[in-house]
Tab-separated table of C-alpha atoms in Angstrom:
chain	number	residue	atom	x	y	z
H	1	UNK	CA	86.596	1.050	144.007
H	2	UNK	CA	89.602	-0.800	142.265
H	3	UNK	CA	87.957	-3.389	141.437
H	4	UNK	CA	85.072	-2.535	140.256
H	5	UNK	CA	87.035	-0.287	137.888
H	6	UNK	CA	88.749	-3.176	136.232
H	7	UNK	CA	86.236	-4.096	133.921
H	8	UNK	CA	85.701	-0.159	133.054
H	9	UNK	CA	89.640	-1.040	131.856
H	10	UNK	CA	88.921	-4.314	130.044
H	11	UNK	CA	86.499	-2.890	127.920
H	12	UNK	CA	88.372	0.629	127.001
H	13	UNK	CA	91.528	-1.822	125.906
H	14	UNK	CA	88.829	-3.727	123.927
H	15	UNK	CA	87.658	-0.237	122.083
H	16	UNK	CA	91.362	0.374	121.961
H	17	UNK	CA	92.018	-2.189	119.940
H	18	UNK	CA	89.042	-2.307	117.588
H	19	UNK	CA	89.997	1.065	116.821
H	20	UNK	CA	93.386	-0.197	115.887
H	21	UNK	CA	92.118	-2.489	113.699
H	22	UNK	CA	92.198	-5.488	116.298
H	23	UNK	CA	96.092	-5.027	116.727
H	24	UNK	CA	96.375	-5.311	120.679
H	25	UNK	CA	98.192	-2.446	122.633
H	26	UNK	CA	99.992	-3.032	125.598
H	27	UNK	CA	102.266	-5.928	123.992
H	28	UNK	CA	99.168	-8.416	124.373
H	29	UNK	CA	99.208	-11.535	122.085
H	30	UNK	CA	98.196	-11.143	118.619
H	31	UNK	CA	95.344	-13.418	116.811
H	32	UNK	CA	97.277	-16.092	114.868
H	33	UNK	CA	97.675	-15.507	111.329
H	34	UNK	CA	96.303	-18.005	108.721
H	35	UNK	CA	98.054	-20.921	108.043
H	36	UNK	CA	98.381	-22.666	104.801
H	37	UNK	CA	96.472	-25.822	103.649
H	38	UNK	CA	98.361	-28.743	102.231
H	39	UNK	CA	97.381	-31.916	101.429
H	40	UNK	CA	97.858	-34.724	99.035
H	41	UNK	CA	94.499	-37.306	98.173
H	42	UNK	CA	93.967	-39.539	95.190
H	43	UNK	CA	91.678	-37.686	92.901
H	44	UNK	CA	88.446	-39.596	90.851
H	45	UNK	CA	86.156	-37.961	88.548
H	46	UNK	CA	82.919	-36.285	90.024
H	47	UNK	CA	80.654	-39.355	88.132
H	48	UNK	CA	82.292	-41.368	90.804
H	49	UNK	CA	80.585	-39.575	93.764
H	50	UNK	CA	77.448	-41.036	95.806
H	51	UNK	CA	75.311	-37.681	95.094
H	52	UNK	CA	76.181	-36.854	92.082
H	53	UNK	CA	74.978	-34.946	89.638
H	54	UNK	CA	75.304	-33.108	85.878
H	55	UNK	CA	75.520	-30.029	87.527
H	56	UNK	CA	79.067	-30.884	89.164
H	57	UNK	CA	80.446	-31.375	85.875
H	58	UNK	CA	80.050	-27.458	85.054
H	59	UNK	CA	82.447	-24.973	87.127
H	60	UNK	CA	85.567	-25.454	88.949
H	61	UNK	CA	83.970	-26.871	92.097
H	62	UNK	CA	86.042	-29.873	93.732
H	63	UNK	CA	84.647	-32.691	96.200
H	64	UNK	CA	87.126	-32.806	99.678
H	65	UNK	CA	86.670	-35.400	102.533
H	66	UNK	CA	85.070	-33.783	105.899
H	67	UNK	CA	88.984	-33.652	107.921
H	68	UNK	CA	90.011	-31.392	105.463
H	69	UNK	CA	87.126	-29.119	106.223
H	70	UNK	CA	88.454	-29.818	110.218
H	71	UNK	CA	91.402	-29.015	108.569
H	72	UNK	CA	90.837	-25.919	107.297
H	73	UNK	CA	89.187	-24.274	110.308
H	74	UNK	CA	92.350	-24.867	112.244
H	75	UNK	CA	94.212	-23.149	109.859
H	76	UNK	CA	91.656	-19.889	109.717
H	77	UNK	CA	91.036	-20.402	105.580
H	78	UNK	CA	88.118	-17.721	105.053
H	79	UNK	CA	85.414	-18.022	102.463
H	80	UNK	CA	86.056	-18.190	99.474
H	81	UNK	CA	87.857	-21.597	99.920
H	82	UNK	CA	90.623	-21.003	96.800
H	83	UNK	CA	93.047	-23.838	95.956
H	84	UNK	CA	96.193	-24.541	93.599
H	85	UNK	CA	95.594	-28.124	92.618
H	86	UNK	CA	99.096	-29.646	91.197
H	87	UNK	CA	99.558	-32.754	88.980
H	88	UNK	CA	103.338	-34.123	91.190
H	89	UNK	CA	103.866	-36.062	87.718
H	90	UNK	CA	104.248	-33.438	84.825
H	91	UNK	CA	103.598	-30.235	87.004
H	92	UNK	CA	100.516	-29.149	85.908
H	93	UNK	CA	98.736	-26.444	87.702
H	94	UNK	CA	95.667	-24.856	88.279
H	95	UNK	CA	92.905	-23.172	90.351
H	96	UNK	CA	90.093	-24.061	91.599
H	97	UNK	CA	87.169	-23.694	94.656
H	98	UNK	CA	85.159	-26.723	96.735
H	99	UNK	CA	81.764	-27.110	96.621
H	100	UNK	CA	81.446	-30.097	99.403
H	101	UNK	CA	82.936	-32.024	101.999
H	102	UNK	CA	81.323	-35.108	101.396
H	103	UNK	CA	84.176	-36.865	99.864
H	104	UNK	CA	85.923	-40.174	101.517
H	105	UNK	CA	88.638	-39.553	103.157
H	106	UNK	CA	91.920	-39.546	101.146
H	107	UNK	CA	89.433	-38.945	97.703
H	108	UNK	CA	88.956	-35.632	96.084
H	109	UNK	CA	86.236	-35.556	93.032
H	110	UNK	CA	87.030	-33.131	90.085
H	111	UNK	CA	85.125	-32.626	86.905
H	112	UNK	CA	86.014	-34.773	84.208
H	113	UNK	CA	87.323	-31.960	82.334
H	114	UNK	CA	89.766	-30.547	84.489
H	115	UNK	CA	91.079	-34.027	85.232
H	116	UNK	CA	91.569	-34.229	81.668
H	117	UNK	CA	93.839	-30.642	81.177
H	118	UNK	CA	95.880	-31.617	84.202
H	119	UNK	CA	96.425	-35.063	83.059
H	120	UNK	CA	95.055	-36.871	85.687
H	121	UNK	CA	93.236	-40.484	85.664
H	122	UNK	CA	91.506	-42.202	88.530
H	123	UNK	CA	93.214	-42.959	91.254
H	124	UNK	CA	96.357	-40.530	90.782
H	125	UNK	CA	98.060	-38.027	93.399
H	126	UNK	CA	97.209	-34.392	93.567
H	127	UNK	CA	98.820	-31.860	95.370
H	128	UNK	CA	96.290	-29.177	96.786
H	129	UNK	CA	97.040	-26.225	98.739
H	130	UNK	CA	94.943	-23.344	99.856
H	131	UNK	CA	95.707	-19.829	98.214
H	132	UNK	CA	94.439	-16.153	98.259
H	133	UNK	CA	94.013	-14.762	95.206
H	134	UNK	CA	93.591	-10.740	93.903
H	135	UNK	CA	90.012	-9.925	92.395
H	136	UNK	CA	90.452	-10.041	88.754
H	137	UNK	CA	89.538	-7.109	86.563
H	138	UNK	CA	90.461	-8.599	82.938
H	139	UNK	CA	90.338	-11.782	80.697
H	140	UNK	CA	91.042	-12.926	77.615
H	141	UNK	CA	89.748	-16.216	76.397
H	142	UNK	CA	90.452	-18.181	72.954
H	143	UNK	CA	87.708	-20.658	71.731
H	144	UNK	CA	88.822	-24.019	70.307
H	145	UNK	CA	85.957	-23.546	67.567
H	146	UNK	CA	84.267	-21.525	65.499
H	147	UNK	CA	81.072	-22.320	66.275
H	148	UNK	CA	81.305	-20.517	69.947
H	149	UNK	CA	81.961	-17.354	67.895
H	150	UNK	CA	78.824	-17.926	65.330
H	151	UNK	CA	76.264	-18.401	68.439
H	152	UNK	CA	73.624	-15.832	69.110
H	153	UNK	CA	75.094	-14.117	71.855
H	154	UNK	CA	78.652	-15.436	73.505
H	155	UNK	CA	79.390	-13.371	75.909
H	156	UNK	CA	75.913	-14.220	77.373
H	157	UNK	CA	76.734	-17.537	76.775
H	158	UNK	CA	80.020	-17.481	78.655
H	159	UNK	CA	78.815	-14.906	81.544
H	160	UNK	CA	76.614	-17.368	82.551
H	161	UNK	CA	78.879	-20.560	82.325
H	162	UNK	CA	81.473	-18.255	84.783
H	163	UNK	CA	78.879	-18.205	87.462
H	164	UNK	CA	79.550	-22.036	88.634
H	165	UNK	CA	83.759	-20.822	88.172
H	166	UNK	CA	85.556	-19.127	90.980
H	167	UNK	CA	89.276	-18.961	89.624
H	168	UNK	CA	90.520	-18.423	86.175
H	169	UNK	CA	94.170	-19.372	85.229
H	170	UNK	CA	96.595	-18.210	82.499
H	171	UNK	CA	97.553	-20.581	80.142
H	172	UNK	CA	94.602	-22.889	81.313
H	173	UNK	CA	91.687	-24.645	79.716
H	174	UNK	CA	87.829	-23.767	80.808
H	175	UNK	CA	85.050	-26.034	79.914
H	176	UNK	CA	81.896	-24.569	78.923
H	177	UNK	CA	78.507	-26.393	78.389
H	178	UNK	CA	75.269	-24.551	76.132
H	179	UNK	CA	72.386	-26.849	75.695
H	180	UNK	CA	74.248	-30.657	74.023
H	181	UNK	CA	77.236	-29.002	73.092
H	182	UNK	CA	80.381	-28.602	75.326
H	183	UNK	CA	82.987	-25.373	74.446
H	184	UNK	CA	86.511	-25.299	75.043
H	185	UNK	CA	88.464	-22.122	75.462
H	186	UNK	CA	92.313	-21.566	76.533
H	187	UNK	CA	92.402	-18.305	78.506
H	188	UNK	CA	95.407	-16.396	76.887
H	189	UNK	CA	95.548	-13.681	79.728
H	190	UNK	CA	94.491	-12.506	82.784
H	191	UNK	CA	94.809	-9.161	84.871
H	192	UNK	CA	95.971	-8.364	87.610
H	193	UNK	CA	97.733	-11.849	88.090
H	194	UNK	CA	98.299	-15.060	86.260
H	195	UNK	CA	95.861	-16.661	88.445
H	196	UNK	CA	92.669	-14.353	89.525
H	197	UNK	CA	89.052	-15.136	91.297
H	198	UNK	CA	86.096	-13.884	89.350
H	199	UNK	CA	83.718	-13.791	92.823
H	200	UNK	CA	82.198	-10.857	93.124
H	201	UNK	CA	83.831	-8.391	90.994
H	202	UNK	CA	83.124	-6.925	87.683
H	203	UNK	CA	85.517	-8.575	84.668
H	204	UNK	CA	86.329	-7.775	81.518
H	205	UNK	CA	86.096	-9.911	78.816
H	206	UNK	CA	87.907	-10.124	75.192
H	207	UNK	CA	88.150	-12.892	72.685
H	208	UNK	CA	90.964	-14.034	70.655
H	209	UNK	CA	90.149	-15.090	67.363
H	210	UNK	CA	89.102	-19.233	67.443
H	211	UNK	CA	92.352	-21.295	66.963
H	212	UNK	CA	90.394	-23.137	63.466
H	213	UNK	CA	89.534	-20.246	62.368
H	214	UNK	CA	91.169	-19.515	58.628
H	215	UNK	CA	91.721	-16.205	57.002
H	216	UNK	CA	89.709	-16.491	53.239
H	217	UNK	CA	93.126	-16.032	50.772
H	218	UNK	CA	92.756	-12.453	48.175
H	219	UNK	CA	93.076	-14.921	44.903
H	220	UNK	CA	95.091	-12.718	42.523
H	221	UNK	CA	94.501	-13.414	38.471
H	222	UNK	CA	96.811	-14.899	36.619
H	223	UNK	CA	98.738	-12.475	33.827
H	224	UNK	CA	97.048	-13.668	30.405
H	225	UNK	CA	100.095	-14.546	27.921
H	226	UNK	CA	98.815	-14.038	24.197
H	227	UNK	CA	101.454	-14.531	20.854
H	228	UNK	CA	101.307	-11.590	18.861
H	229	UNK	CA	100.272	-12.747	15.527
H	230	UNK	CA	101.822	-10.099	13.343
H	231	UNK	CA	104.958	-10.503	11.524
H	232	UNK	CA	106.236	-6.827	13.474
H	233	UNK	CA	105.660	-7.707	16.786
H	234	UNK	CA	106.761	-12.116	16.111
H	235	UNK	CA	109.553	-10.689	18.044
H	236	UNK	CA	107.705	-10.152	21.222
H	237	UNK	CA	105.317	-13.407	20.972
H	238	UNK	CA	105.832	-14.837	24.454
H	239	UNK	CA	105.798	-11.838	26.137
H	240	UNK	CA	102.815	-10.378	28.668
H	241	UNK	CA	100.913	-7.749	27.179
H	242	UNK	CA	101.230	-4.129	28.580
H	243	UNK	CA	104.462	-5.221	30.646
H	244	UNK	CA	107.910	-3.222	29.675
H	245	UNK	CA	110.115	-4.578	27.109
H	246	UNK	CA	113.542	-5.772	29.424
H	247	UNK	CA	116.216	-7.726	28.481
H	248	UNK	CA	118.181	-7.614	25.295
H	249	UNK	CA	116.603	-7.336	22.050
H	250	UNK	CA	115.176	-10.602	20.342
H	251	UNK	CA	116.534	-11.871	16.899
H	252	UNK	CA	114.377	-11.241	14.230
H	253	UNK	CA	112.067	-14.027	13.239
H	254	UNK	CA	111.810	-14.757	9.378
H	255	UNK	CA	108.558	-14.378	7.904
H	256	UNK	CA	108.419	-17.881	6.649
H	257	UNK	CA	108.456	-19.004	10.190
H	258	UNK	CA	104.624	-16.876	10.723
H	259	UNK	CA	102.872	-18.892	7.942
H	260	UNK	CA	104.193	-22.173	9.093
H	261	UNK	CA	102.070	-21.916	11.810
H	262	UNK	CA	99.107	-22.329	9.415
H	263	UNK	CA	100.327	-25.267	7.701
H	264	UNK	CA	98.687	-28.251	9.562
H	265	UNK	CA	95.558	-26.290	8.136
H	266	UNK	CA	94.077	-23.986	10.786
H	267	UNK	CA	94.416	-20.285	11.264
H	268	UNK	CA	96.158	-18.813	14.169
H	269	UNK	CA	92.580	-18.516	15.563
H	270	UNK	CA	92.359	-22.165	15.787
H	271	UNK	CA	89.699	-22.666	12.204
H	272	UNK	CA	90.603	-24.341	9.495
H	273	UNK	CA	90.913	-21.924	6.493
H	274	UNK	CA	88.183	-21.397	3.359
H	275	UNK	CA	90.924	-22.455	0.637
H	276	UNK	CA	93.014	-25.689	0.753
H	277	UNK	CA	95.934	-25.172	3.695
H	278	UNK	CA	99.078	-23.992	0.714
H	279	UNK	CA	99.309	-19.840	0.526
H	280	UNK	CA	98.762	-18.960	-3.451
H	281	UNK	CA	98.834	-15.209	-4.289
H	282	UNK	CA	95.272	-14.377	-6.182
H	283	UNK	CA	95.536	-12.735	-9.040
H	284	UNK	CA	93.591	-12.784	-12.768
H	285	UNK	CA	96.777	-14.159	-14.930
H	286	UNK	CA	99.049	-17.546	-13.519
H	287	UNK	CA	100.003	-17.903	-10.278
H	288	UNK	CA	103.427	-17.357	-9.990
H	289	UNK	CA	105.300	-17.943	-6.626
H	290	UNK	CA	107.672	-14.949	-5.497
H	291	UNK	CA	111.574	-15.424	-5.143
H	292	UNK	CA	112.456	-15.636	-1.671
H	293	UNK	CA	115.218	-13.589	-2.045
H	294	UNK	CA	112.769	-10.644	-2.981
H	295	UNK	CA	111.468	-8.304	-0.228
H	296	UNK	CA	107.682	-8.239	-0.399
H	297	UNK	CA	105.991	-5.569	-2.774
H	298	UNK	CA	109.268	-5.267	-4.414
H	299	UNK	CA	108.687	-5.396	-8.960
H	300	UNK	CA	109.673	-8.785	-10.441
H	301	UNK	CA	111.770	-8.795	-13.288
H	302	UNK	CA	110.148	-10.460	-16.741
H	303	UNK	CA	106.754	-10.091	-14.777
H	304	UNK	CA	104.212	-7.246	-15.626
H	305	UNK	CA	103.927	-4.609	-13.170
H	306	UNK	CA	100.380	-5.148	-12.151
H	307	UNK	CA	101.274	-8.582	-11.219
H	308	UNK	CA	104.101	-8.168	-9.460
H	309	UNK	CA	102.728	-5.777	-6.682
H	310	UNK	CA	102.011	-7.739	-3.329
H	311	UNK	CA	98.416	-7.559	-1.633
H	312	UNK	CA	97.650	-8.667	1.282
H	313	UNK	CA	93.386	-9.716	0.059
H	314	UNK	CA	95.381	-12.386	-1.769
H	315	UNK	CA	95.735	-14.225	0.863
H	316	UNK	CA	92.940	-16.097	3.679
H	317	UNK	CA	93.891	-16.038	7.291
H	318	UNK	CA	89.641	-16.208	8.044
């Protein structure tokens, strides 16, 4: 009877411990915990692979050798496979997934592009470790160009170029490809993390205004500045009509000085007079000039009276 209730024991500590949520009662041994990845290889661009093809050039997707597949089973790494790839030079980071093991060993392929934002050329070290990253809920992204911006539909565009990605970065570069042309955007932020995965969850997506993208300048018209050409407001010639008079009062202006400006023979309106270019007062008898010491429309003496009288039709400004 004792031993045939042993197994009747074996499998209650089993249900036990399922309903514990596999931690084992009793003190037994725990599962080991995931360990973390690590491993340095010489990174080459994707072109370089045996099977390669335009399709490996869009996404995040990296090439590693079959050990580190090996590799990555010891250490319990679930799918998604997510990886920090580091440049040791400058730093550099950024995230990324693997799309094959079929890599030599000590080589990891990358897209072209991602080579290119962490500064990497062929044949040159990269640090890669294995990470777990939080479901991301929100993104911002900043095109390079304003042609991304003027296409049909964008965010259709980029929805579908984020299928072949399966980690977005903040302060990294994404390459995008619609039909011949090839998009660049910097991705400004991300939520909940600086570093998120975009598998299987629902993402939110805003876009920064394109960094050559100029705001049109408000041209505002330049204040018109007319000379007055009355002898009453001489005094204000230079100054912009309908503004306030400032500043002290100007010095009178003589009015000899306003018919010199008709004296190389054009009018203030810029046509050359009817008569000949000298200013003679019409009248029936002789002409007669008047003193300059006598204010205008004032009576000359030892001149008649209907003479002396100023008017202005005897003179042509036309």
């Amino acid at each position: 009877v004792w031993l045939s209730s042993l197994p009747v024991a074996h499998s209650t500590m089993d249900m036990i411990s399922g309903l514990l949520g596999g931690v084992a009662p009793f003190n037994m041994p725990t599962p080991p915990r995931p360990q973390t990845f690590r491993r340095q290889f010489k990174v080459y661009s994707v072109a370089c692979a045996n099977n390669y093809k335009a399709s490996m050039e869009e996404g995040d997707k990296i090439l590693l050798p079959p050990s580190a597949f090996r590799e990555l089973g010891r250490c319990m790494i679930t799918y998604p496979m997510m990886f920090q790839v580091k440049n040791p030079q400058n730093e550099a980071k950024t995230h990324c997934g693997v799309m094959e093991f079929t890599a030599p060993e000590g080589m990891a392929y990358f897209p072209f592009w991602m080579m290119s934002g962490l500064c990497l050329g062929n044949g040159d070290a990269v640090d890669i470790k294995s990470v777990s990253l939080q479901k991301g809920n929100y993104v911002k992204f900043q095109p390079h160009k304003t042609k991304f911006t003027q296409l049909s539909n964008p965010r259709i565009v980029l929805e579908k170029a984020l299928r072949a990605f399966s980690c977005l970065t903040k302060g990294g570069t994404i390459a995008i490809k619609h039909g011949q042309q090839v998009f660049y955007l910097d991705i400004i932020e991300t939520k909940p993390g600086n570093a998120i995965t975009i598998i299987d969850t629902d993402v939110n997506v805003d876009f920064a205004p394109p960094k050559d993208f100029k705001e049109e300048k408000k041209t505002v018209p330049k204040q018109r500045v007319v000379a007055k050409s009355s002898y009453e407001d001489s005094k204000h010639s230079n100054l912009v009509w309908g503004a306030p008079k400032q500043g002290p009062s100007l010095k009178k202006t003589s009015s000899s000085s306003y018919f010199n400006k008709l004296s190389a023979g054009k009018t203030l309106s810029g046509r050359r007079p009817k008569k000949s270019s000298a200013l003679v007062r019409a009248s029936s008898g002789k002409k007669t000039r008047s003193s300059p010491s006598q204010p205008w429309g004032a009576k000359s003496s030892g001149t008649k009276s209907g003479s002396s009288r100023f008017s202005g039709k005897g003179y042509s400004l036309k």
